[in-house]
Short mmCIF file of C-alpha atoms in Angstrom, two decimals:
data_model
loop_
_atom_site.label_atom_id
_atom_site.label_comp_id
_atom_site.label_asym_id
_atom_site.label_seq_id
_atom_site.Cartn_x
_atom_site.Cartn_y
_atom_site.Cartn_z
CA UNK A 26 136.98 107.49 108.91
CA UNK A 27 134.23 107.24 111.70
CA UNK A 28 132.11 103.94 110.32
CA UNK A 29 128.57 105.81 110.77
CA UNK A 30 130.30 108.24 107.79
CA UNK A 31 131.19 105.73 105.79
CA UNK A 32 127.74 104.97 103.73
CA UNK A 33 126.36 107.51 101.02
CA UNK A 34 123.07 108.96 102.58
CA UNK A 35 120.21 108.72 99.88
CA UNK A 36 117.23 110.88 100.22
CA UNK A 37 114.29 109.29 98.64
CA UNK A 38 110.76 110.87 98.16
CA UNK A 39 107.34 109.81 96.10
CA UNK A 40 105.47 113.10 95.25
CA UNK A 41 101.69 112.47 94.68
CA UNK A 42 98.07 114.60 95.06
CA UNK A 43 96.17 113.56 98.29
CA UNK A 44 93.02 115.01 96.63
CA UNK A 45 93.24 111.78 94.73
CA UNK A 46 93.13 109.28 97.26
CA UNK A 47 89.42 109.48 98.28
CA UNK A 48 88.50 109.54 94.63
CA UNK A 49 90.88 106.98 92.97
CA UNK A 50 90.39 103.22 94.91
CA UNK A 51 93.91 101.49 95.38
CA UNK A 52 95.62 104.38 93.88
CA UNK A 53 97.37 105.33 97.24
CA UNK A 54 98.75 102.16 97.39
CA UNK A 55 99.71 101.79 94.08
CA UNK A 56 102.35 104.85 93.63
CA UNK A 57 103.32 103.24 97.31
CA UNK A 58 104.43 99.93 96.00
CA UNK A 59 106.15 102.16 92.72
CA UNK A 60 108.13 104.12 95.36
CA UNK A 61 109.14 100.66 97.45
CA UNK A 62 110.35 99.33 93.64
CA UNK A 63 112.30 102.01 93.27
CA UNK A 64 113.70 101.74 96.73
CA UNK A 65 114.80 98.29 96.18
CA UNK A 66 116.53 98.87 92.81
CA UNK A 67 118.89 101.60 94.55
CA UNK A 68 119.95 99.52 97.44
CA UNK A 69 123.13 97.79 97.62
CA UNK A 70 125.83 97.58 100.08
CA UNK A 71 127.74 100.96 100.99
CA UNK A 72 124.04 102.79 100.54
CA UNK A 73 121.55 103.96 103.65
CA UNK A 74 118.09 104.70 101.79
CA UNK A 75 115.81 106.80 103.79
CA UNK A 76 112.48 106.47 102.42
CA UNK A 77 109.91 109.44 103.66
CA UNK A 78 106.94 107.74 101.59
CA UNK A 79 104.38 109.81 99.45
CA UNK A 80 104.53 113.89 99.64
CA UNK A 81 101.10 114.43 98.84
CA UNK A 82 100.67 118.10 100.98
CA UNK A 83 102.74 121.59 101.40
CA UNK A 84 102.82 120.67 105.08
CA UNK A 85 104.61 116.73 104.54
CA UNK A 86 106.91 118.83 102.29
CA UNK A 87 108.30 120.93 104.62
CA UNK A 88 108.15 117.69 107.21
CA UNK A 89 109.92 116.08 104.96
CA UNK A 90 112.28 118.58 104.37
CA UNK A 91 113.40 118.77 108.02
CA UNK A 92 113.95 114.81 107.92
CA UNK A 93 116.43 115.17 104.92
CA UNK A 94 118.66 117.65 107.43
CA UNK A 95 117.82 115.40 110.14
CA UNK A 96 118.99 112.65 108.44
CA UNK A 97 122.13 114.28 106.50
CA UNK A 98 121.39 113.03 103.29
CA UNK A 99 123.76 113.52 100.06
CA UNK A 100 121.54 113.06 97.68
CA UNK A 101 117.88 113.58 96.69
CA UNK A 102 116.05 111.23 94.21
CA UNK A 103 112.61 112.84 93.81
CA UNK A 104 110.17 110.33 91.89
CA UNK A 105 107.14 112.10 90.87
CA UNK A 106 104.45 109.04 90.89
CA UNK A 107 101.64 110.91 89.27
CA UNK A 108 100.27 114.56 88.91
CA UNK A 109 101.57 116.45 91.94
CA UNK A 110 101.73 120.06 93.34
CA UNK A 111 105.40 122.01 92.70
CA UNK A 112 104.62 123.42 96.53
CA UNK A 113 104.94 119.81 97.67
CA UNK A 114 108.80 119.13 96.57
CA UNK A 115 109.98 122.95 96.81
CA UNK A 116 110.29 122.56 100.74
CA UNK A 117 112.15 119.83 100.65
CA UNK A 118 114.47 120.97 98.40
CA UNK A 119 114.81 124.37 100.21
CA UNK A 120 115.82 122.50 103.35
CA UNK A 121 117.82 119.43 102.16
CA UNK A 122 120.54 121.66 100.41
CA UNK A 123 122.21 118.20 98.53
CA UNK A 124 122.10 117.56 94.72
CA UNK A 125 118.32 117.05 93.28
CA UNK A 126 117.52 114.09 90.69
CA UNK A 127 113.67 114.03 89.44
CA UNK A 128 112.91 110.16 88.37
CA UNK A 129 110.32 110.74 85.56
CA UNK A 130 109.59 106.87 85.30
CA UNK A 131 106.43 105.26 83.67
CA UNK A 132 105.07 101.87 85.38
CA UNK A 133 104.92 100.83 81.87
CA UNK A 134 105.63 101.86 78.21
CA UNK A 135 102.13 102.67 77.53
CA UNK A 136 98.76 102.23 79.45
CA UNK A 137 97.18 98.67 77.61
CA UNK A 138 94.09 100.28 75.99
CA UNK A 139 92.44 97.32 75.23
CA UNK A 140 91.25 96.32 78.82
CA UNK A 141 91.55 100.01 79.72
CA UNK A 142 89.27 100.98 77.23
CA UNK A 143 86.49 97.75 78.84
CA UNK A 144 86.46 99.33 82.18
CA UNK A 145 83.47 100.76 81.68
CA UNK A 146 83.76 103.30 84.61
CA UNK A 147 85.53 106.65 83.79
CA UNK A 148 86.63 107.10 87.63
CA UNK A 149 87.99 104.04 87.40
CA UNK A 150 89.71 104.94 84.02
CA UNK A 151 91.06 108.39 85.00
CA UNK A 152 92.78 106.37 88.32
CA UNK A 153 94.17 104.12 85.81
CA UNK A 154 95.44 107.04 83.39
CA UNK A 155 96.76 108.59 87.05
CA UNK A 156 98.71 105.57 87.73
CA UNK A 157 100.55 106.26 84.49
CA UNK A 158 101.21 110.07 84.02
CA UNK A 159 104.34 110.90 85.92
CA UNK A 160 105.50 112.76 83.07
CA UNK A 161 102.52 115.42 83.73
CA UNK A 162 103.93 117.77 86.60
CA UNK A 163 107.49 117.38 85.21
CA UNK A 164 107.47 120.94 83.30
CA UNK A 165 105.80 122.84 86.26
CA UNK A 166 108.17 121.52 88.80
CA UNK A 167 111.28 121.88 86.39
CA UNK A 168 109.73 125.33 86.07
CA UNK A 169 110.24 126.38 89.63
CA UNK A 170 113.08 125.28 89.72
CA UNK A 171 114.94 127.40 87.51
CA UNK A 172 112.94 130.48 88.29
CA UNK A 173 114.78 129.75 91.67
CA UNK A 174 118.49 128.61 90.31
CA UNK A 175 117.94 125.57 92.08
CA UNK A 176 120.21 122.65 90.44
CA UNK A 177 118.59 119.68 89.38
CA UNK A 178 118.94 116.90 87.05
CA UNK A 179 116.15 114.39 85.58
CA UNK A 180 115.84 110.70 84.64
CA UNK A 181 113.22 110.08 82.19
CA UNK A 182 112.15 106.06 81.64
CA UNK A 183 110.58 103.21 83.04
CA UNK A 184 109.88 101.65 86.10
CA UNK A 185 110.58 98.09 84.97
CA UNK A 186 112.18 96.68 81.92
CA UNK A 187 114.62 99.98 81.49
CA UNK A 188 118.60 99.09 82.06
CA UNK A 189 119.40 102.36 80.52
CA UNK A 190 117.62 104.55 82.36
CA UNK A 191 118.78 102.59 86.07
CA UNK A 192 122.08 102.87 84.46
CA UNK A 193 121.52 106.47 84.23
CA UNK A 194 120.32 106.22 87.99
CA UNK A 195 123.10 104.45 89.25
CA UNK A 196 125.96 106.74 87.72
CA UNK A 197 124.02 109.14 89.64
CA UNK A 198 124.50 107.65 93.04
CA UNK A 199 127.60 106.62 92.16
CA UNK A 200 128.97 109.76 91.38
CA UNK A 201 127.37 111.13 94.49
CA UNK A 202 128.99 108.19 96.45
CA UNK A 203 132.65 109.61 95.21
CA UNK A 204 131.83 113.34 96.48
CA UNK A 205 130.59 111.83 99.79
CA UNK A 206 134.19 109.73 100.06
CA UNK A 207 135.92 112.73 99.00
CA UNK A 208 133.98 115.21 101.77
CA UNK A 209 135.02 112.56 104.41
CA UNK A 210 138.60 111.32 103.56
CA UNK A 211 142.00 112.54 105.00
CA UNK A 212 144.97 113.70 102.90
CA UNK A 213 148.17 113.40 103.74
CA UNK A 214 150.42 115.90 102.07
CA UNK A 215 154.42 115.03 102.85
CA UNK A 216 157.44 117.33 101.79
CA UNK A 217 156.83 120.05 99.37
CA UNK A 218 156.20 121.44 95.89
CA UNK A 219 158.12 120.67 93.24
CA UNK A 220 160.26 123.85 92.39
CA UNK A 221 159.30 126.04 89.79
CA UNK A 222 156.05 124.15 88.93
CA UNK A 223 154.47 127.10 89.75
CA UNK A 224 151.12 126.17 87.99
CA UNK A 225 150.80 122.90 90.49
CA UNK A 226 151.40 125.05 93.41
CA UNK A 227 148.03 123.75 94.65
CA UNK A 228 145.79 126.03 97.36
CA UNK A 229 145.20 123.36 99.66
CA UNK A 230 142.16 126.02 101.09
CA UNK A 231 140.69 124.96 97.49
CA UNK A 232 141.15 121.98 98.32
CA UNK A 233 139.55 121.29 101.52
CA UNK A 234 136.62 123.63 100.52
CA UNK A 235 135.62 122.58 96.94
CA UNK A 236 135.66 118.87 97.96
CA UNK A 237 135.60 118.73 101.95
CA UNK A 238 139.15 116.58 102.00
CA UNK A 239 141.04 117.35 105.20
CA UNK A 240 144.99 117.87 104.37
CA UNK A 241 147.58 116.80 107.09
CA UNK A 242 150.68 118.20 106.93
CA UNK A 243 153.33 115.62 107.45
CA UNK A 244 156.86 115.86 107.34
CA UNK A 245 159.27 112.57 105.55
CA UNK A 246 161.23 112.52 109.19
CA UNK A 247 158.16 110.74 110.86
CA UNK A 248 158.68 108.25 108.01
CA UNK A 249 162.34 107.65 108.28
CA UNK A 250 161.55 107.59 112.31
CA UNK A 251 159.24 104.66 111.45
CA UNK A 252 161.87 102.58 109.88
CA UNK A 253 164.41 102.31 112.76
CA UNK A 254 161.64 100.40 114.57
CA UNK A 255 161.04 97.46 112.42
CA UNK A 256 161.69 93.40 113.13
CA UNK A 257 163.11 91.37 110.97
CA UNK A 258 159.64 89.21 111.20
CA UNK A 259 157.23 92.23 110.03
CA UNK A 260 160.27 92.69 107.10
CA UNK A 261 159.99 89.37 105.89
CA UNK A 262 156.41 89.17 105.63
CA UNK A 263 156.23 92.40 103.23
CA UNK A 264 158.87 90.57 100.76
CA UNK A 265 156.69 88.00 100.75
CA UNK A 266 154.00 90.11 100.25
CA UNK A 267 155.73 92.10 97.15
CA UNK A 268 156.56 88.04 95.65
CA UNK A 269 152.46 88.16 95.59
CA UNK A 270 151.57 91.39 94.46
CA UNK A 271 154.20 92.16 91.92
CA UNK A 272 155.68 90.07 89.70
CA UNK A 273 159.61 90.34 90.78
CA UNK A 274 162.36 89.84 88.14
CA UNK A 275 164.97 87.17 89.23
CA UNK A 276 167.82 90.20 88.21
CA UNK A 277 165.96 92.48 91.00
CA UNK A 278 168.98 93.24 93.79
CA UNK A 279 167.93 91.42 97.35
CA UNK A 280 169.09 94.30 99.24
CA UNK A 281 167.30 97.24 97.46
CA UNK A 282 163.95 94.68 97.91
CA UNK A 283 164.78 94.51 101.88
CA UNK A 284 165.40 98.65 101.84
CA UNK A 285 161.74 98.74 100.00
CA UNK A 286 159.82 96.27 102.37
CA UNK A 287 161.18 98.56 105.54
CA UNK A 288 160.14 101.51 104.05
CA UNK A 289 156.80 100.10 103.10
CA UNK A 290 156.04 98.53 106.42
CA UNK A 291 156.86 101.80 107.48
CA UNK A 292 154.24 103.85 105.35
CA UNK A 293 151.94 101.26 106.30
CA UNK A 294 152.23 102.03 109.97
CA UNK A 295 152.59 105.95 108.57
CA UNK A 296 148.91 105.96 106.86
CA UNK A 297 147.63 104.01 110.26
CA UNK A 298 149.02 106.33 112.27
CA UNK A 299 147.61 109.67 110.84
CA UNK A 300 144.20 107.89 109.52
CA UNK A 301 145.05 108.58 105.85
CA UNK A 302 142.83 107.69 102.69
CA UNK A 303 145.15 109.32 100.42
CA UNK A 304 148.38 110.21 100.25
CA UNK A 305 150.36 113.14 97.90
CA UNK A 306 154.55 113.90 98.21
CA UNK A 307 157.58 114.65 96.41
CA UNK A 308 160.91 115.03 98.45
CA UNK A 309 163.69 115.34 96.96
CA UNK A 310 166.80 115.49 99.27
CA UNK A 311 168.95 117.79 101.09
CA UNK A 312 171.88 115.63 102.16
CA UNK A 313 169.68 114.22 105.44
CA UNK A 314 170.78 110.60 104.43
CA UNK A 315 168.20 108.63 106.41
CA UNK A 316 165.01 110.96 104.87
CA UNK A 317 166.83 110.07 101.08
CA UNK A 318 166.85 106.59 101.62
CA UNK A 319 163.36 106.60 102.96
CA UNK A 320 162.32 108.44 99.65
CA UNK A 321 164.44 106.58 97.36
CA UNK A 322 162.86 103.11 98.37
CA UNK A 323 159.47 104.49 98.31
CA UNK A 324 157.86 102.93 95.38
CA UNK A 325 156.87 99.60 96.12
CA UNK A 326 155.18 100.45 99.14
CA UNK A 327 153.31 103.21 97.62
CA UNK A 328 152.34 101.00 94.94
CA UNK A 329 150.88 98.09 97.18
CA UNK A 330 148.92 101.32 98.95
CA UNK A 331 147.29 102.52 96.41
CA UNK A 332 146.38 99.11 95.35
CA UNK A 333 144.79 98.14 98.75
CA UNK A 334 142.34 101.44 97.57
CA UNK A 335 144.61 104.37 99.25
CA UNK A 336 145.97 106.36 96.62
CA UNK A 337 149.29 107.89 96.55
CA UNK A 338 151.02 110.68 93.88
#
């Protein structure tokens, strides 16, 4: 897989009222620095974050729209800061087409009344109470939304001091970071269905267009062509290899261990070859010698492969 495909692509937008920034001192700012928290929680390795700041107008929606396309995100985490407009996240949703999670999430479990209640100013009070009502806009924007089928799912919590709800955030992303592997990975599909299995018979067109995964054909005779070219060094070094990953029984027959390390230096050179991530096939011998005793000393190799993180049935 091309590197620049490898991370998931995560959409991230702040939805706020820009009527409120001339009235509200350090309010702006505020849901700013909310949005950058929430940024940082979400970022780990494996994970490009484009942040397009605080939606506070129709027109940044649609802007920011565009830059999700632009920017071929997977996923869309939506945090609604304060009271916003549902015309300033339906453009963006419109345009980024990817799965839509609304972060309902509270700077705090409750505004402190005490000092809220000395502030003497109600401007000053009402920005305050602004800071803290994320939860407002939530039914009007969930109301659009299904008026217009449009998937979505929410998070409801707290900024800070909440592990369940950034669990709930992060099985999210992850989930959305398995679809994105899956829409860029290469299968390799060798030999054939098993017959009579008729119900496993899979439609590899399902296949590549539910989940995106490209299937290569590949037939057990490239394998078995693989295996005549081997040295005796690259041999050795998979037994050794197998001594580390498996734990081998002293009763285990030297020569069926040297048939298994050619065929899995083989498969190794096999997956490099045809820039596999995954790997399906069941063969199961028409009196082609060489192609039975590439499948019949298969299983170690495929083991240590789907170990290293490339599965294979």
């Amino acid at each position: 897989m091309d590197s620049n495909y490898k991370h998931l692509r995560v959409g991230l937008v702040g939805l706020g009222l820009e009527a409120y920034w001339g009235q509200f001192e350090g309010l702006e700012d505020r849901l700013l620095g909310y949005l950058s928290e929430v940024e940082r929680k979400i970022a780990e390795p494996g994970r490009s974050i484009f942040n397009l700041g605080l939606i506070d107008t129709a027109q940044k929606a649609l802007d920011a729209g565009h830059s999700c396309r632009r920017n071929d995100i997977d996923i869309l985490l939506i945090y609604v800061t304060t009271y916003a407009l549902s015309a300033t996240v339906l453009p963006i949703v419109l345009r980024a087409h990817v799965p839509v999670v609304l972060l309902n999430l509270q700077p705090t479990a409750a505004i402190e009344y005490e000092s809220f209640n000395k502030m003497g100013s109600s401007t000053a009070m009402t920005g305050e109470w602004l800071a803290h009502c994320s939860a407002c806009p939530m039914p009007e924007i969930a109301n659009v939304f299904r008026r217009l089928d449009i998937a979505f799912r929410q998070v409801t919590g707290m900024l800070h001091d909440d592990p369940e709800c950034w669990s709930q955030i992060d099985e999210w992303l992850r989930a959305a970071n398995v679809a994105h592997a899956l829409s860029h990975s290469r299968l390799g599909l060798m030999g054939h269905y098993y017959s009579g299995m008729l119900d496993i018979a899979t439609d590899l067109t399902q296949v590549s267009g539910r989940f995106g995964i490209h299937v290569e054909v590949l037939e057990v005779d490239e394998l078995s062509s693989l295996r005549r070219e081997l040295s005796k060094e690259t041999v050795s070094r998979k037994l050794e290899a197998f001594n580390e990953f498996f734990e081998v029984g002293k009763d285990c027959s030297e020569m069926e261990l040297t048939r298994a390390a050619v065929t899995a230096v083989a498969l190794d050179r096999f997956i490099e070859k045809n820039d596999l991530d995954m790997m399906a096939y069941h063969y199961k011998g028409t009196g082609v010698v060489e192609n039975e005793d590439t499948i019949s000393s298969i299983i170690l190799g495929t083991s240590m492969l789907t170990g290293r993180g490339v599965p294979v049935a």
